[in-house]
Short mmCIF file of C-alpha atoms in Angstrom, two decimals:
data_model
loop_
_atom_site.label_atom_id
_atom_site.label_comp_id
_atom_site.label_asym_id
_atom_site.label_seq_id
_atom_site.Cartn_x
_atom_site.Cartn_y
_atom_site.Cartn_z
CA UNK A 25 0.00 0.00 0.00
CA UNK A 26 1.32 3.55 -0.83
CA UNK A 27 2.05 5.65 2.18
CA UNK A 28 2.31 9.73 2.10
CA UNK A 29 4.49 11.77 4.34
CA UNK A 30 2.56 14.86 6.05
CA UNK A 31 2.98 18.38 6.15
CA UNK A 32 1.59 21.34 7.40
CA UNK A 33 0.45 24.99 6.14
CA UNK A 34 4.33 26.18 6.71
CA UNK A 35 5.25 23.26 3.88
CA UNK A 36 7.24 21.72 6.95
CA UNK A 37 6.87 17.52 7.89
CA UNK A 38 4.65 16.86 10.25
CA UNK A 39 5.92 13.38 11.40
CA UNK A 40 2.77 11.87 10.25
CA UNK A 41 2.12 9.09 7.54
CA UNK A 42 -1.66 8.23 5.83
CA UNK A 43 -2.25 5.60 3.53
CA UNK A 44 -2.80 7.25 -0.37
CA UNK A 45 -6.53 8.28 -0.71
CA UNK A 46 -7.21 8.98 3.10
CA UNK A 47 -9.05 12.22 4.09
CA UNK A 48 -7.19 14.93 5.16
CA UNK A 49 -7.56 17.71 7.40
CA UNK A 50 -8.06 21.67 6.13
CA UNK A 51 -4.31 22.23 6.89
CA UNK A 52 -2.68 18.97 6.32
CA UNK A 53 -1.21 18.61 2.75
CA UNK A 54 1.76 15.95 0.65
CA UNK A 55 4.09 16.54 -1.57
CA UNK A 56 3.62 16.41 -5.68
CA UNK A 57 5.89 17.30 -8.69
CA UNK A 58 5.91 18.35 -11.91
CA UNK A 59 8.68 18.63 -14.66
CA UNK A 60 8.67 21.21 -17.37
CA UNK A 61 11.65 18.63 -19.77
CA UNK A 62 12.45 21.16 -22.72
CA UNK A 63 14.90 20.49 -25.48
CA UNK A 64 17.42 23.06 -27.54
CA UNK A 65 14.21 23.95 -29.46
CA UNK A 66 12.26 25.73 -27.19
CA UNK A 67 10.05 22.71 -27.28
CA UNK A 68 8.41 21.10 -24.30
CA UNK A 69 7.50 17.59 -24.19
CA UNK A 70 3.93 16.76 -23.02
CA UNK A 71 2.38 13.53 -22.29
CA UNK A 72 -1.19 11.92 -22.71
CA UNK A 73 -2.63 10.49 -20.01
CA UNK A 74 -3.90 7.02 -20.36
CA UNK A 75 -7.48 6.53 -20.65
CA UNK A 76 -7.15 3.93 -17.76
CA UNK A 77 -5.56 7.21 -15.31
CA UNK A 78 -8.18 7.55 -12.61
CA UNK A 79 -7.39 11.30 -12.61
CA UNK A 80 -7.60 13.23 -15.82
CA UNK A 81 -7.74 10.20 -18.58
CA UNK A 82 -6.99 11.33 -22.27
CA UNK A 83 -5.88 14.86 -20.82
CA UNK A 84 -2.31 16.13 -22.26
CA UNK A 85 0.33 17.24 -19.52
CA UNK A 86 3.35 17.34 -18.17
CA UNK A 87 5.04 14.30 -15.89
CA UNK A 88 3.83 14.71 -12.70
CA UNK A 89 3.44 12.13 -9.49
CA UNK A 90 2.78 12.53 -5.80
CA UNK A 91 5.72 11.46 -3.94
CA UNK A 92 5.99 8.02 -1.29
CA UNK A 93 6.57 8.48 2.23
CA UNK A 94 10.61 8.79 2.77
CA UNK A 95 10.46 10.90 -0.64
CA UNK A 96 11.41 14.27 -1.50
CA UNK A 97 10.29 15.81 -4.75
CA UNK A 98 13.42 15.79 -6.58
CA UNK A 99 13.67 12.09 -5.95
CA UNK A 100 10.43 11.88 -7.20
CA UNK A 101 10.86 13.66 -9.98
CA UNK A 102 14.04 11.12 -10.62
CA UNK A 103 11.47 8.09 -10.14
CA UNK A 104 8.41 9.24 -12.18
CA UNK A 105 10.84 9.98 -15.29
CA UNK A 106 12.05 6.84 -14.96
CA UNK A 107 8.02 4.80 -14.67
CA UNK A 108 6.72 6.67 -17.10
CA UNK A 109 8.94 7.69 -19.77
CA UNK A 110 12.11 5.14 -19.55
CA UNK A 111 14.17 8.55 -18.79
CA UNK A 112 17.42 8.10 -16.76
CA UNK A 113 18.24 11.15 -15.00
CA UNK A 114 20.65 12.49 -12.21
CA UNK A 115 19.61 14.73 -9.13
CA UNK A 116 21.71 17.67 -10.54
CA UNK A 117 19.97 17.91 -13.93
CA UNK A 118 16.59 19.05 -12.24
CA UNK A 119 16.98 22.85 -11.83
CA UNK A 120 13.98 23.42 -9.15
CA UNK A 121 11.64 26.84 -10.41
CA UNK A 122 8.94 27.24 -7.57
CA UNK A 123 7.12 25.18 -4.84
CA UNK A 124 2.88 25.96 -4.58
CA UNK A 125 0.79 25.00 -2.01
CA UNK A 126 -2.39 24.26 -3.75
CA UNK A 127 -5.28 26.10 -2.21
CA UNK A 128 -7.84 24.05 -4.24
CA UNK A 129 -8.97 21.13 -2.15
CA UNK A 130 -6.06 18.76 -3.56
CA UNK A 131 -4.06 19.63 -0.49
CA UNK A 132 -0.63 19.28 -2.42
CA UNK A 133 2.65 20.86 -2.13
CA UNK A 134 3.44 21.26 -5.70
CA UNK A 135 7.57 21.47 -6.71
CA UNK A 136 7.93 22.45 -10.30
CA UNK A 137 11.04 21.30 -11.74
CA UNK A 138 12.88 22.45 -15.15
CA UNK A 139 15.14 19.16 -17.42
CA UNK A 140 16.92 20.34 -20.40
CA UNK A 141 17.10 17.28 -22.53
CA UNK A 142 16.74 16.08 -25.96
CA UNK A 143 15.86 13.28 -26.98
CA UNK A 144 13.81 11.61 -29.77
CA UNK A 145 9.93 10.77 -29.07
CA UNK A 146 10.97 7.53 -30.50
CA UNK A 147 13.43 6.44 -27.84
CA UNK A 148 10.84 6.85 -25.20
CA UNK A 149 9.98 3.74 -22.94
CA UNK A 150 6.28 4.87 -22.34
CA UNK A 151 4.26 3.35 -19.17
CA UNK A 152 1.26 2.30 -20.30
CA UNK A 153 -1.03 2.37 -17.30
CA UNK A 154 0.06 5.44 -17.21
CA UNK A 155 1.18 7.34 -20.90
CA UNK A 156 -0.70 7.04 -23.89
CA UNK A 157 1.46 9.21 -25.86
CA UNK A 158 4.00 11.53 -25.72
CA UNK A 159 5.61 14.59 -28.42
CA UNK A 160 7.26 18.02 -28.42
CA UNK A 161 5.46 20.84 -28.67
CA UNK A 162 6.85 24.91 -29.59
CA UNK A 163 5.34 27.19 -27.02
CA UNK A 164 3.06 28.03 -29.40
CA UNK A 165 1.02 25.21 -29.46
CA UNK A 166 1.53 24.85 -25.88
CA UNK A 167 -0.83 28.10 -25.53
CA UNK A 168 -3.05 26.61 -27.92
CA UNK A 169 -3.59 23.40 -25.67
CA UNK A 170 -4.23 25.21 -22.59
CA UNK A 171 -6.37 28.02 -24.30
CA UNK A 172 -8.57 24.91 -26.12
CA UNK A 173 -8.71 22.93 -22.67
CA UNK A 174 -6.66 20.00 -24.45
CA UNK A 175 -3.62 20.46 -21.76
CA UNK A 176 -4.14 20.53 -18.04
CA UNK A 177 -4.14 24.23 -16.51
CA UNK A 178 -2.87 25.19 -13.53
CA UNK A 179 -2.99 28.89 -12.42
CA UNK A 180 0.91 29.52 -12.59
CA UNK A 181 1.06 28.00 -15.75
CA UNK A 182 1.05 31.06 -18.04
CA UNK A 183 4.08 32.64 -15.86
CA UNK A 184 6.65 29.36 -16.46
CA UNK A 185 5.59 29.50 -20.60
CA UNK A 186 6.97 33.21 -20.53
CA UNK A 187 9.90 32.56 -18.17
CA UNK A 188 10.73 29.33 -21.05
CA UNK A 189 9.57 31.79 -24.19
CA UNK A 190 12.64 34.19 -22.77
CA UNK A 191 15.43 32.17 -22.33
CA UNK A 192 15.69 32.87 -18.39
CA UNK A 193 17.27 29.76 -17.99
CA UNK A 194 20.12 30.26 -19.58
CA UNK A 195 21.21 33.54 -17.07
CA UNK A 196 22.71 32.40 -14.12
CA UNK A 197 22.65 33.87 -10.42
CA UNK A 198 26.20 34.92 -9.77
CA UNK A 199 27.12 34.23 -5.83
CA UNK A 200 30.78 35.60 -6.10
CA UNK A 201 30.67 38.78 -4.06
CA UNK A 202 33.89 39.88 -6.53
CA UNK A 203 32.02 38.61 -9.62
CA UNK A 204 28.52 40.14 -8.59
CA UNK A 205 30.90 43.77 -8.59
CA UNK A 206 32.32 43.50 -10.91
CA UNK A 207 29.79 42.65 -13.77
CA UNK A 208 27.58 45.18 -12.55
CA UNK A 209 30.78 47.95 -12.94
CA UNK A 210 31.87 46.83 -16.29
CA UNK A 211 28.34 46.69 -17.75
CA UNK A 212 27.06 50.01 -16.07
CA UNK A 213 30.28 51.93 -17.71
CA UNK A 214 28.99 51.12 -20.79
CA UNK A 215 25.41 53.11 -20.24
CA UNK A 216 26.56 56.81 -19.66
CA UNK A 217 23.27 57.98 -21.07
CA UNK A 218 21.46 56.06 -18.02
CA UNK A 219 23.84 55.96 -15.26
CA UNK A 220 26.19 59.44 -16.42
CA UNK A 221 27.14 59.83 -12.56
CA UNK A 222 30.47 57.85 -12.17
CA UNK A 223 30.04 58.11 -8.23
CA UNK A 224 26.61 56.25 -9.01
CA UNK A 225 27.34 54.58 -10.84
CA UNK A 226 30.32 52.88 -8.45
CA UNK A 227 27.92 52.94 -5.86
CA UNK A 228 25.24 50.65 -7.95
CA UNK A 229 27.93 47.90 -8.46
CA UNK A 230 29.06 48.04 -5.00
CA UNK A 231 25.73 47.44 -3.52
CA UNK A 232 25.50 44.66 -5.73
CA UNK A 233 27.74 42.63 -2.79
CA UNK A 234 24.67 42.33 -0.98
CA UNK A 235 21.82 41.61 -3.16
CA UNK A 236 20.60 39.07 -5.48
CA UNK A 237 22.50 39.19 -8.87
CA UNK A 238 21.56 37.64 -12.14
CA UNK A 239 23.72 37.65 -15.65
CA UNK A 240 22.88 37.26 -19.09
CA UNK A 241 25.83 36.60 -21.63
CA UNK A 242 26.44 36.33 -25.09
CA UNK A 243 29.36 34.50 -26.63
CA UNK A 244 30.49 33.95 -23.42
CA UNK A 245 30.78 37.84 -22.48
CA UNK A 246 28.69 39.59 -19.62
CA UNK A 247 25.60 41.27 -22.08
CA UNK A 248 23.72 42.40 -19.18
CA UNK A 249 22.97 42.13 -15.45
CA UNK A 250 19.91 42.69 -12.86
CA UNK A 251 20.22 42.96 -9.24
CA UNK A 252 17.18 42.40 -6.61
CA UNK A 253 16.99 42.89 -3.02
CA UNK A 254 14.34 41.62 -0.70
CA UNK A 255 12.39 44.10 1.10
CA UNK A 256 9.79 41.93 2.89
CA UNK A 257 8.59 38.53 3.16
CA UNK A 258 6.36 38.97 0.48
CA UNK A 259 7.72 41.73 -1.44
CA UNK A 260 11.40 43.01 -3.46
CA UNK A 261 13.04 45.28 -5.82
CA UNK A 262 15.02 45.67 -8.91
CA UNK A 263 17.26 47.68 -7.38
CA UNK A 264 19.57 48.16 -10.97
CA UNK A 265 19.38 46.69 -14.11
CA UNK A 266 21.76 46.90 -17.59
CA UNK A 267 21.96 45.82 -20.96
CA UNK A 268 24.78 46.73 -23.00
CA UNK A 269 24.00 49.28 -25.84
CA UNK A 270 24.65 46.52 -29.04
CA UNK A 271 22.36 43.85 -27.19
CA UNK A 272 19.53 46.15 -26.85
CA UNK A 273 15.79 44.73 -28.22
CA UNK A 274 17.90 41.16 -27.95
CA UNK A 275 16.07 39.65 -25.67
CA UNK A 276 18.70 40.08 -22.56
CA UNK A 277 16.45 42.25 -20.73
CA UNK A 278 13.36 39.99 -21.05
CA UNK A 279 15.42 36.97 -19.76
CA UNK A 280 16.65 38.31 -16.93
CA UNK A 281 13.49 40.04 -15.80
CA UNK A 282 12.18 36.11 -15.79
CA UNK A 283 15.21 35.38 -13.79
CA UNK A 284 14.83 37.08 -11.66
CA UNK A 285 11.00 36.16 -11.27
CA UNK A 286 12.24 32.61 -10.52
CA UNK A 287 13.94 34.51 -7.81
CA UNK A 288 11.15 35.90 -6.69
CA UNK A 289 8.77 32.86 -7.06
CA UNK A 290 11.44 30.34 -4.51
CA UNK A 291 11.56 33.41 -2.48
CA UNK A 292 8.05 33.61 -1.92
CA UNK A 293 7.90 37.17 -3.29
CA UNK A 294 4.67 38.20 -4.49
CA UNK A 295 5.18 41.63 -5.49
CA UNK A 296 8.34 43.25 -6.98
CA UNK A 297 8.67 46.80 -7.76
CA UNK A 298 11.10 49.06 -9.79
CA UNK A 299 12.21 52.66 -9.46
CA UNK A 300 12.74 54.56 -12.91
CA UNK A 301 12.72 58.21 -14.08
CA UNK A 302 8.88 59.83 -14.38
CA UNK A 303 7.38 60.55 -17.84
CA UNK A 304 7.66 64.32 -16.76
CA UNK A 305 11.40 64.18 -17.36
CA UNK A 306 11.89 64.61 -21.06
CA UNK A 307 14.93 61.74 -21.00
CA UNK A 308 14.33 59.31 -23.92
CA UNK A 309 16.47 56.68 -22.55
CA UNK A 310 13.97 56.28 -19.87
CA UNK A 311 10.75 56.13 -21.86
CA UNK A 312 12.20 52.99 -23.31
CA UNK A 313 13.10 51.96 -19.91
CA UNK A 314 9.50 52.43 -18.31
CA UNK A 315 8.10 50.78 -22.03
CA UNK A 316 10.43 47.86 -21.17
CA UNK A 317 8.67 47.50 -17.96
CA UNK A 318 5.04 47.99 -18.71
CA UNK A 319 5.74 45.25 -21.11
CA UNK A 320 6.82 42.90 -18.51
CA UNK A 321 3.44 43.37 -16.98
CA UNK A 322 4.61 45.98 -14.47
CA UNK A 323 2.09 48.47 -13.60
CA UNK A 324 2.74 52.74 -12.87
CA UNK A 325 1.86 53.38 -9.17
CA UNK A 326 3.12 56.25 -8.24
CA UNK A 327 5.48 59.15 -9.29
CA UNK A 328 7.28 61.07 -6.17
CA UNK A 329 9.58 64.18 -6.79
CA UNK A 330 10.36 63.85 -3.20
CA UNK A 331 12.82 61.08 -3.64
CA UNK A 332 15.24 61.91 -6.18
CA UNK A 333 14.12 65.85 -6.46
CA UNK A 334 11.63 67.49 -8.76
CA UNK A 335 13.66 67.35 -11.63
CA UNK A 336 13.94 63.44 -11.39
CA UNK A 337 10.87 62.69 -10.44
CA UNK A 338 11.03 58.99 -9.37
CA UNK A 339 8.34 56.73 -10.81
CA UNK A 340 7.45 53.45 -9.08
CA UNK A 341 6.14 50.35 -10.97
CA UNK A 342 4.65 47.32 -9.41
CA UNK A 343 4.45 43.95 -11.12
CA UNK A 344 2.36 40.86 -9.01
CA UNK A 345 3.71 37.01 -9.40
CA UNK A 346 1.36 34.14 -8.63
CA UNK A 347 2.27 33.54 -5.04
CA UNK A 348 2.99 30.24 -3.81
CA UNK A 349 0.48 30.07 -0.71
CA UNK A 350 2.69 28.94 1.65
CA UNK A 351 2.16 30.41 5.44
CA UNK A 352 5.18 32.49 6.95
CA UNK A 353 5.93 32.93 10.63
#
């Protein structure tokens, strides 16, 4: 008989054990998984669900599984892979993207994993209880599933097919105090028509030391950075962000706004807000800046001349994640 571990509100074990299927309580949950495998395309590979599934039969997704007492997700991601698609993978391949607690009756701790593999439909070891088919899909028609009903939705899951459309997961989060410095100062140099104040500008990259910093690069060369700090349980800030001039409307921007969303989402950050120049400040630099970030799905909140004076009037944008439910002491 399959046996889950428990956990409570705070995502933490409980000590407890119920057989699969038994009733729980309002604030007792298990752990679940899902992996998001995408190959050097851009393409995602999705799964039918056997019509002999007791949940969902004949519905498209991704691999998912609830996880065996003694399990933790990433183990279980390592199992399901295995059961139902003949895929042998290692621990460090799984790069881990957010944790949910389902507020929809399921009581599940969802972990949301990310595989970059290829490999041919073909050489797929399908489970048959289990997978009726499998085949890649562009992002494309992975909107088109989910918008016809023909893949399973979840509410987070238009936020991960932008964070794949932009590449985020090829930036990396640099931990190198030195390194964090020092790509911020050699990209900000390069962006005297945004950041023209050297002593600024040397501030920006030393503050870097202490906050969260993500870099894009191109042909192995640093082609842009953000950095993020954490202002609240719930809440953070892009507190500078660069693109070098010849990379501009690349994409570099885009992918490490996602970045740092990913950031945000294992963070439990719900809200993250920018600082920019107001549209009462002629600067066309910065109207492509604010653009940039209404794009992104940041809204305008509020414009203060208090903060940086009246002739910089200091605009503040607000952009809301999907939050992960999860209660906080």
């Amino acid at each position: 008989m399959e046996v889950w571990d428990l956990y409570d509100r705070f995502a933490e074990k409980t000590g407890k054990t119920v057989p699969k299927g038994a009733e729980l309580s309002a604030e007792e949950y298990h752990l679940a998984m899902e992996v998001w495998i995408v190959n050097s395309k851009g393409e995602v590979l999705i799964q039918e669900r056997s019509q002999d599934c007791e949940i969902l039969p004949g519905v498209w997704g991704l691999t998912t599984g609830r996880m065996v007492a003694g399990e933790d997700t990433r183990s279980g991601c390592i199992r399901e892979l295995r059961e139902e698609l003949g895929l042998a993978v290692q621990p460090e391949q799984l790069q881990f993207l957010r944790r949910i607690l389902r507020q929809d009756g399921t009581h599940l701790i969802w972990d949301i994993y990310l595989l970059q593999m290829d490999v041919p439909v073909s050489q797929l070891k399908l489970q048959s209880e289990e997978v009726s088919g499998a085949k890649w899909a562009d992002l494309a028609a992975l909107r088109q599933l989910v918008l016809t009903g023909k893949l399973f939705f979840y509410p987070e899951i238009w936020e991960i097919i932008e964070y794949l459309d932009s590449g985020a997961y090829r930036a990396e989060q640099l931990h190198d105090s030195r390194e964090k410095c020092a790509a911020a100062a050699e990209i900000l140099e390069q962006l005297p028509g945004w950041f023209e104040n050297e002593q600024a500008r040397g501030k920006y990259a030393a503050d870097c030391e202490n906050q969260a910093v993500f870099c894009a690069r191109k042909d192995g060369k640093a082609a842009g950075f953000l950095a993020a700090k954490q202002l609240s349980d719930r809440a953070a800030e892009i507190a500078v962000m660069g693109v070098v001039p010849q990379m501009h409307r690349e994409g570099i921007g885009r992918a490490l706004f996602w970045r740092c969303a990913a950031w945000c989402w294992q963070n439990g950050i719900g809200y993250l807000q920018v600082k920019t120049l107001g549209e009462s400040n002629p600067d066309a630099g910065y109207a492509k800046t604010r653009a940039f970030y209404q794009k992104m799905g940041f809204a305008p909140l509020e414009c203060f001349d208090e903060i940086w004076g009246g002739e910089n009037p200091c605009q503040i944008l607000v952009r809301y994640f999907f939050e992960d439910g999860i209660a906080r002491q």
